[in-house]
CSV table of C-alpha atoms and ligand atoms in Angstrom, one decimal:
chain,number,residue,atom,x,y,z
A,27,MET,CA,-49.1,-28.8,-128.9
A,28,ASN,CA,-52.3,-28.3,-127.7
A,29,ASP,CA,-54.2,-25.9,-127.6
A,30,LEU,CA,-55.8,-24.2,-124.6
A,31,VAL,CA,-59.4,-23.3,-125.0
A,32,HIS,CA,-61.1,-23.6,-122.0
A,33,LEU,CA,-59.6,-22.9,-118.9
A,34,ALA,CA,-60.9,-24.0,-115.6
A,35,ILE,CA,-60.1,-22.4,-111.6
A,36,ILE,CA,-61.1,-23.3,-108.1
A,37,MET,CA,-60.0,-20.8,-106.1
A,38,ASP,CA,-59.3,-22.4,-102.8
A,39,GLY,CA,-57.4,-20.9,-100.1
A,40,ASN,CA,-58.8,-17.6,-99.6
A,41,GLY,CA,-60.2,-18.7,-96.2
A,42,ARG,CA,-56.4,-20.0,-94.5
A,43,TRP,CA,-54.5,-17.0,-96.2
A,44,ALA,CA,-55.8,-14.3,-94.4
A,45,LYS,CA,-56.1,-16.7,-91.1
A,46,ARG,CA,-52.1,-16.5,-91.3
A,47,GLN,CA,-51.6,-13.4,-91.0
A,48,GLY,CA,-54.4,-13.0,-88.5
A,49,LYS,CA,-56.9,-11.5,-90.8
A,50,GLU,CA,-60.6,-12.2,-90.8
A,51,ARG,CA,-61.3,-14.8,-93.6
A,52,SER,CA,-63.5,-12.4,-95.2
A,53,PHE,CA,-60.3,-10.5,-95.5
A,54,GLY,CA,-59.3,-13.7,-98.2
A,55,HIS,CA,-61.6,-13.0,-100.0
A,56,LYS,CA,-61.6,-9.2,-101.1
A,57,GLU,CA,-58.1,-10.5,-101.8
A,58,GLY,CA,-59.5,-13.5,-103.8
A,59,ALA,CA,-61.9,-11.1,-105.7
A,60,LYS,CA,-58.9,-8.9,-106.7
A,61,LYS,CA,-56.4,-12.1,-107.9
A,62,VAL,CA,-60.2,-12.7,-109.8
A,63,ARG,CA,-59.4,-9.4,-112.5
A,64,GLU,CA,-55.6,-9.6,-112.2
A,65,ILE,CA,-56.1,-13.5,-113.8
A,66,THR,CA,-59.5,-13.0,-116.0
A,67,LYS,CA,-57.1,-10.4,-118.3
A,68,TYR,CA,-54.0,-12.1,-118.3
A,69,ALA,CA,-56.1,-15.1,-119.9
A,70,ALA,CA,-57.6,-13.1,-121.9
A,71,LYS,CA,-54.2,-11.2,-123.0
A,72,MET,CA,-53.1,-15.2,-124.1
A,73,GLY,CA,-55.8,-16.0,-126.0
A,74,ILE,CA,-58.1,-17.9,-123.3
A,75,LYS,CA,-61.5,-18.4,-124.5
A,76,TYR,CA,-63.5,-19.4,-121.5
A,77,LEU,CA,-62.9,-18.8,-117.7
A,78,THR,CA,-65.0,-20.5,-115.5
A,79,LEU,CA,-64.1,-19.4,-112.2
A,80,TYR,CA,-65.5,-20.8,-109.1
A,81,ALA,CA,-67.0,-18.5,-107.1
A,82,PHE,CA,-69.9,-20.3,-105.2
A,83,SER,CA,-70.5,-23.0,-104.8
A,84,THR,CA,-74.5,-24.5,-104.0
A,85,GLU,CA,-72.9,-26.4,-100.4
A,86,ASN,CA,-71.5,-23.0,-99.9
A,87,TRP,CA,-74.5,-21.5,-98.5
A,88,ASN,CA,-73.9,-24.0,-95.2
A,89,ARG,CA,-71.0,-21.1,-94.4
A,90,PRO,CA,-71.8,-18.8,-91.6
A,91,LYS,CA,-74.1,-16.5,-92.4
A,92,THR,CA,-72.3,-13.6,-92.1
A,93,GLU,CA,-69.2,-15.4,-94.6
A,94,VAL,CA,-72.1,-15.6,-97.1
A,95,THR,CA,-73.2,-12.2,-96.5
A,96,VAL,CA,-69.5,-11.0,-97.6
A,97,LEU,CA,-69.3,-12.9,-101.0
A,98,MET,CA,-72.5,-11.9,-101.8
A,99,LYS,CA,-71.4,-8.7,-101.3
A,100,LEU,CA,-68.1,-9.4,-102.7
A,101,LEU,CA,-70.5,-10.9,-105.7
A,102,SER,CA,-72.9,-7.6,-105.9
A,103,LYS,CA,-69.3,-5.2,-105.9
A,104,TYR,CA,-67.5,-7.1,-108.6
A,105,LEU,CA,-70.5,-7.1,-111.3
A,106,HIS,CA,-70.7,-3.1,-110.1
A,107,SER,CA,-67.0,-2.2,-110.9
A,108,GLU,CA,-65.9,-4.5,-113.3
A,109,ILE,CA,-68.1,-3.7,-116.9
A,110,PRO,CA,-65.4,-1.5,-117.5
A,111,THR,CA,-62.9,-3.3,-117.3
A,112,LEU,CA,-64.0,-6.3,-119.1
A,113,LEU,CA,-65.4,-3.4,-122.3
A,114,GLU,CA,-62.1,-2.9,-122.3
A,115,ASN,CA,-59.8,-6.1,-122.9
A,116,ASN,CA,-63.3,-7.8,-125.0
A,117,ILE,CA,-64.6,-9.9,-121.6
A,118,ARG,CA,-68.1,-11.0,-122.0
A,119,PHE,CA,-68.8,-11.8,-118.7
A,120,ASP,CA,-71.3,-14.8,-118.1
A,121,VAL,CA,-72.4,-17.5,-114.9
A,122,ILE,CA,-73.3,-21.4,-114.1
A,123,GLY,CA,-75.6,-22.2,-111.8
A,124,ASP,CA,-78.8,-22.2,-110.3
A,125,ILE,CA,-78.9,-18.0,-110.3
A,126,SER,CA,-82.7,-18.2,-109.8
A,127,LYS,CA,-81.5,-18.7,-105.4
A,128,PHE,CA,-79.9,-15.2,-105.4
A,129,SER,CA,-81.9,-11.9,-104.5
A,130,ALA,CA,-83.6,-9.8,-107.4
A,131,SER,CA,-81.2,-7.5,-106.4
A,132,LEU,CA,-78.4,-9.2,-107.6
A,133,GLN,CA,-79.7,-11.1,-110.0
A,134,LYS,CA,-80.7,-8.0,-112.2
A,135,GLU,CA,-76.9,-6.9,-111.4
A,136,ILE,CA,-76.1,-10.6,-113.2
A,137,THR,CA,-77.9,-10.0,-115.5
A,138,TYR,CA,-77.1,-5.7,-116.6
A,139,ALA,CA,-73.2,-7.4,-116.6
A,140,LYS,CA,-74.0,-10.3,-119.6
A,141,GLU,CA,-76.8,-8.2,-121.5
A,142,MET,CA,-73.1,-4.8,-121.4
A,143,THR,CA,-70.3,-7.1,-122.4
A,144,ALA,CA,-72.7,-9.3,-124.3
A,145,HIS,CA,-71.1,-8.7,-128.3
A,146,CYS,CA,-67.9,-9.0,-126.6
A,147,THR,CA,-65.9,-11.5,-128.9
A,148,GLY,CA,-62.7,-11.9,-127.4
A,149,LEU,CA,-62.3,-14.3,-123.0
A,150,ARG,CA,-66.1,-15.8,-121.7
A,151,GLN,CA,-65.7,-14.9,-118.1
A,152,ILE,CA,-67.9,-17.0,-116.9
A,153,LEU,CA,-68.3,-16.7,-112.6
A,154,ALA,CA,-70.3,-20.5,-110.9
A,155,ILE,CA,-72.0,-18.9,-109.1
A,156,ASN,CA,-75.3,-21.9,-106.6
A,157,TYR,CA,-73.1,-24.1,-108.2
A,158,GLY,CA,-73.2,-27.9,-108.3
A,159,ALA,CA,-72.0,-29.8,-111.3
A,160,GLN,CA,-74.8,-33.1,-109.5
A,161,ASP,CA,-77.3,-30.0,-109.4
A,162,GLU,CA,-76.6,-29.0,-112.5
A,163,ILE,CA,-77.1,-32.1,-114.1
A,164,LEU,CA,-80.6,-32.6,-112.4
A,165,ARG,CA,-81.0,-30.0,-114.2
A,166,ALA,CA,-80.0,-30.5,-117.3
A,167,ILE,CA,-81.5,-34.3,-117.0
A,168,ASN,CA,-85.3,-32.6,-116.1
A,169,LYS,CA,-85.2,-30.0,-118.7
A,170,SER,CA,-84.5,-32.9,-121.3
A,171,LEU,CA,-87.6,-35.0,-120.3
A,172,GLN,CA,-89.4,-33.2,-121.2
A,173,THR,CA,-88.9,-33.0,-124.7
A,174,HIS,CA,-87.9,-36.6,-124.6
A,175,SER,CA,-88.1,-40.8,-123.3
A,176,GLU,CA,-84.4,-41.2,-124.1
A,177,ILE,CA,-81.4,-38.4,-123.3
A,178,THR,CA,-78.8,-38.8,-125.0
A,179,LYS,CA,-75.7,-37.0,-124.7
A,180,GLU,CA,-76.1,-34.2,-127.4
A,181,ILE,CA,-79.7,-33.6,-125.8
A,182,LEU,CA,-77.9,-33.6,-122.1
A,183,GLU,CA,-75.2,-31.3,-123.1
A,184,SER,CA,-77.6,-28.9,-124.7
A,185,ASN,CA,-79.0,-28.2,-121.4
A,186,LEU,CA,-76.2,-28.1,-119.4
A,187,ASP,CA,-75.3,-23.8,-118.0
A,188,THR,CA,-72.7,-24.3,-120.7
A,189,ALA,CA,-74.7,-25.0,-123.6
A,190,GLY,CA,-72.8,-24.1,-126.7
A,191,ILE,CA,-68.6,-24.2,-124.0
A,192,PRO,CA,-66.5,-26.3,-125.1
A,193,ALA,CA,-65.2,-28.8,-123.2
A,194,VAL,CA,-63.0,-28.5,-119.5
A,195,ASP,CA,-58.7,-28.5,-121.5
A,196,VAL,CA,-57.7,-27.6,-118.5
A,197,LEU,CA,-58.8,-27.5,-114.3
A,198,ILE,CA,-56.2,-26.4,-111.7
A,199,ARG,CA,-57.1,-26.1,-108.4
A,200,THR,CA,-55.4,-23.9,-105.4
A,201,GLY,CA,-55.2,-24.2,-101.7
A,202,GLY,CA,-53.5,-28.1,-101.3
A,203,ASP,CA,-57.1,-30.5,-102.1
A,204,CYS,CA,-56.9,-32.6,-104.5
A,205,ARG,CA,-60.7,-33.2,-105.1
A,206,LEU,CA,-63.2,-31.6,-107.7
A,207,SER,CA,-66.0,-30.4,-105.2
A,208,ASN,CA,-68.4,-30.8,-106.9
A,209,PHE,CA,-66.9,-29.3,-110.2
A,210,LEU,CA,-67.9,-29.3,-113.8
A,211,LEU,CA,-68.3,-33.1,-113.2
A,212,TRP,CA,-69.7,-33.6,-117.2
A,213,GLN,CA,-67.1,-30.4,-118.8
A,214,ALA,CA,-64.0,-31.9,-117.2
A,215,ALA,CA,-64.0,-35.5,-118.5
A,216,TYR,CA,-61.1,-35.1,-120.0
A,217,ALA,CA,-58.9,-32.2,-118.4
A,218,GLU,CA,-56.0,-32.3,-117.4
A,219,LEU,CA,-56.3,-31.6,-113.8
A,220,PHE,CA,-53.1,-29.5,-112.2
A,221,PHE,CA,-53.2,-29.2,-107.6
A,222,SER,CA,-51.4,-26.1,-106.8
A,223,LYS,CA,-50.4,-25.8,-102.5
A,224,THR,CA,-50.9,-21.9,-104.0
A,225,LEU,CA,-53.7,-20.4,-101.7
A,226,TRP,CA,-55.5,-18.1,-104.7
A,227,PRO,CA,-54.4,-14.9,-102.6
A,228,ASP,CA,-51.1,-16.0,-103.6
A,229,PHE,CA,-51.8,-17.4,-107.0
A,230,SER,CA,-49.5,-15.7,-109.5
A,231,VAL,CA,-49.8,-15.1,-113.1
A,232,GLY,CA,-45.9,-17.0,-113.4
A,233,GLU,CA,-47.3,-19.9,-112.1
A,234,LEU,CA,-50.7,-20.2,-114.8
A,235,GLU,CA,-47.8,-19.4,-116.8
A,236,THR,CA,-45.5,-22.9,-116.5
A,237,ILE,CA,-49.4,-24.9,-115.7
A,238,VAL,CA,-50.4,-23.8,-119.4
A,239,SER,CA,-46.5,-24.6,-121.0
A,240,GLU,CA,-46.6,-27.7,-118.8
A,241,TYR,CA,-50.3,-28.9,-120.8
A,242,LYS,CA,-49.1,-27.3,-124.3
A,243,GLN,CA,-46.6,-30.7,-124.0
A,244,THR,CA,-48.8,-33.0,-122.8
A,245,GLU,CA,-50.1,-36.0,-124.4
A,246,ARG,CA,-53.9,-36.0,-124.7
A,247,ARG,CA,-55.4,-39.0,-125.7
A,248,PHE,CA,-59.2,-39.0,-125.2
A,249,GLY,CA,-59.3,-42.7,-124.4
A,250,GLY,CA,-57.2,-43.6,-127.3
A,251,VAL,CA,-54.2,-44.7,-128.4
A,252,VAL,CA,-51.4,-42.5,-130.2
A,253,THR,CA,-50.9,-42.5,-133.4
A,254,PRO,CA,-47.1,-42.5,-134.6
B,10,FPP,C1,-62.4,-20.7,-101.5
B,10,FPP,O1,-61.9,-20.7,-100.4
B,10,FPP,C2,-63.0,-20.2,-101.9
B,10,FPP,C3,-64.1,-19.6,-102.0
B,10,FPP,C4,-65.7,-20.2,-101.4
B,10,FPP,C5,-65.2,-18.4,-103.1
B,10,FPP,C6,-64.3,-17.8,-104.1
B,10,FPP,C7,-63.8,-16.6,-103.9
B,10,FPP,C8,-63.2,-15.6,-104.4
B,10,FPP,C9,-62.2,-16.0,-104.8
B,10,FPP,C10,-64.3,-13.9,-104.6
B,10,FPP,C11,-64.7,-13.8,-105.5
B,10,FPP,C12,-64.9,-13.2,-106.4
B,10,FPP,C13,-65.7,-12.7,-107.2
B,10,FPP,C14,-65.3,-13.3,-108.7
B,10,FPP,C15,-66.6,-11.5,-106.4
B,10,FPP,P1,-61.8,-21.0,-98.7
B,10,FPP,O2,-62.9,-19.6,-98.9
B,10,FPP,O3,-62.4,-22.4,-98.7
B,10,FPP,O4,-60.4,-21.2,-98.2
B,10,FPP,P2,-59.8,-22.5,-97.3
B,10,FPP,O5,-59.9,-23.6,-98.2
B,10,FPP,O6,-58.9,-21.4,-97.1
B,10,FPP,O7,-61.6,-21.7,-95.7
């Protein structure tokens, strides 16, 4: 049986979920944020150690300005309202991505949430914000070149945003599309991939349980062969 240490999720389908109910896309993002709470709490209860959630990509800045504003406000609201729940559930908050592009106040809120939960030893919830794997890898290469003329796997990994965090075991994408959209391309090299047609606000603990039990039975070979 495989251990599930690091779960990563591409939370797709908020916009379509809202449109289907005749509502604005922003309504879907609000419901999506509620789902983040539910799935995070459940992942902590299941004993998963790392949960990385794709909340805002480097490409999402190209969305209409009103939608970007809604997502920034939601993030800020989440950072304020979520700290007690994170503490109650022993969850440490973290981010990956280039946060220097966010407003000074949002950067402060991110730092505050990280500091307030730094002592928590259960699940680490990692929000990928202004995150793109290609951007992350390029930043890591340039950082590595400041101190090394030749880069090894270990040197590169120590300069990724995920330094010290184990590789992804399971990567789930909701919303029906079968692509990685520039998410954790290095870290998910040997991840088991699950594509669900469910739109993110409808994703359930039950569906997560089904995926996890399928994953546990999967034979992972990491490019090798199975020893009898
Ligand atoms: C993709 O759905 C989702 C996003 C780009 C943002 C994800 C954000 C959330 C789940 C809510 C905010 C989270 C936190 C933690 C505050 P989409 O809009 O691309 O949906 P579509 O494919 O149906 O258009």
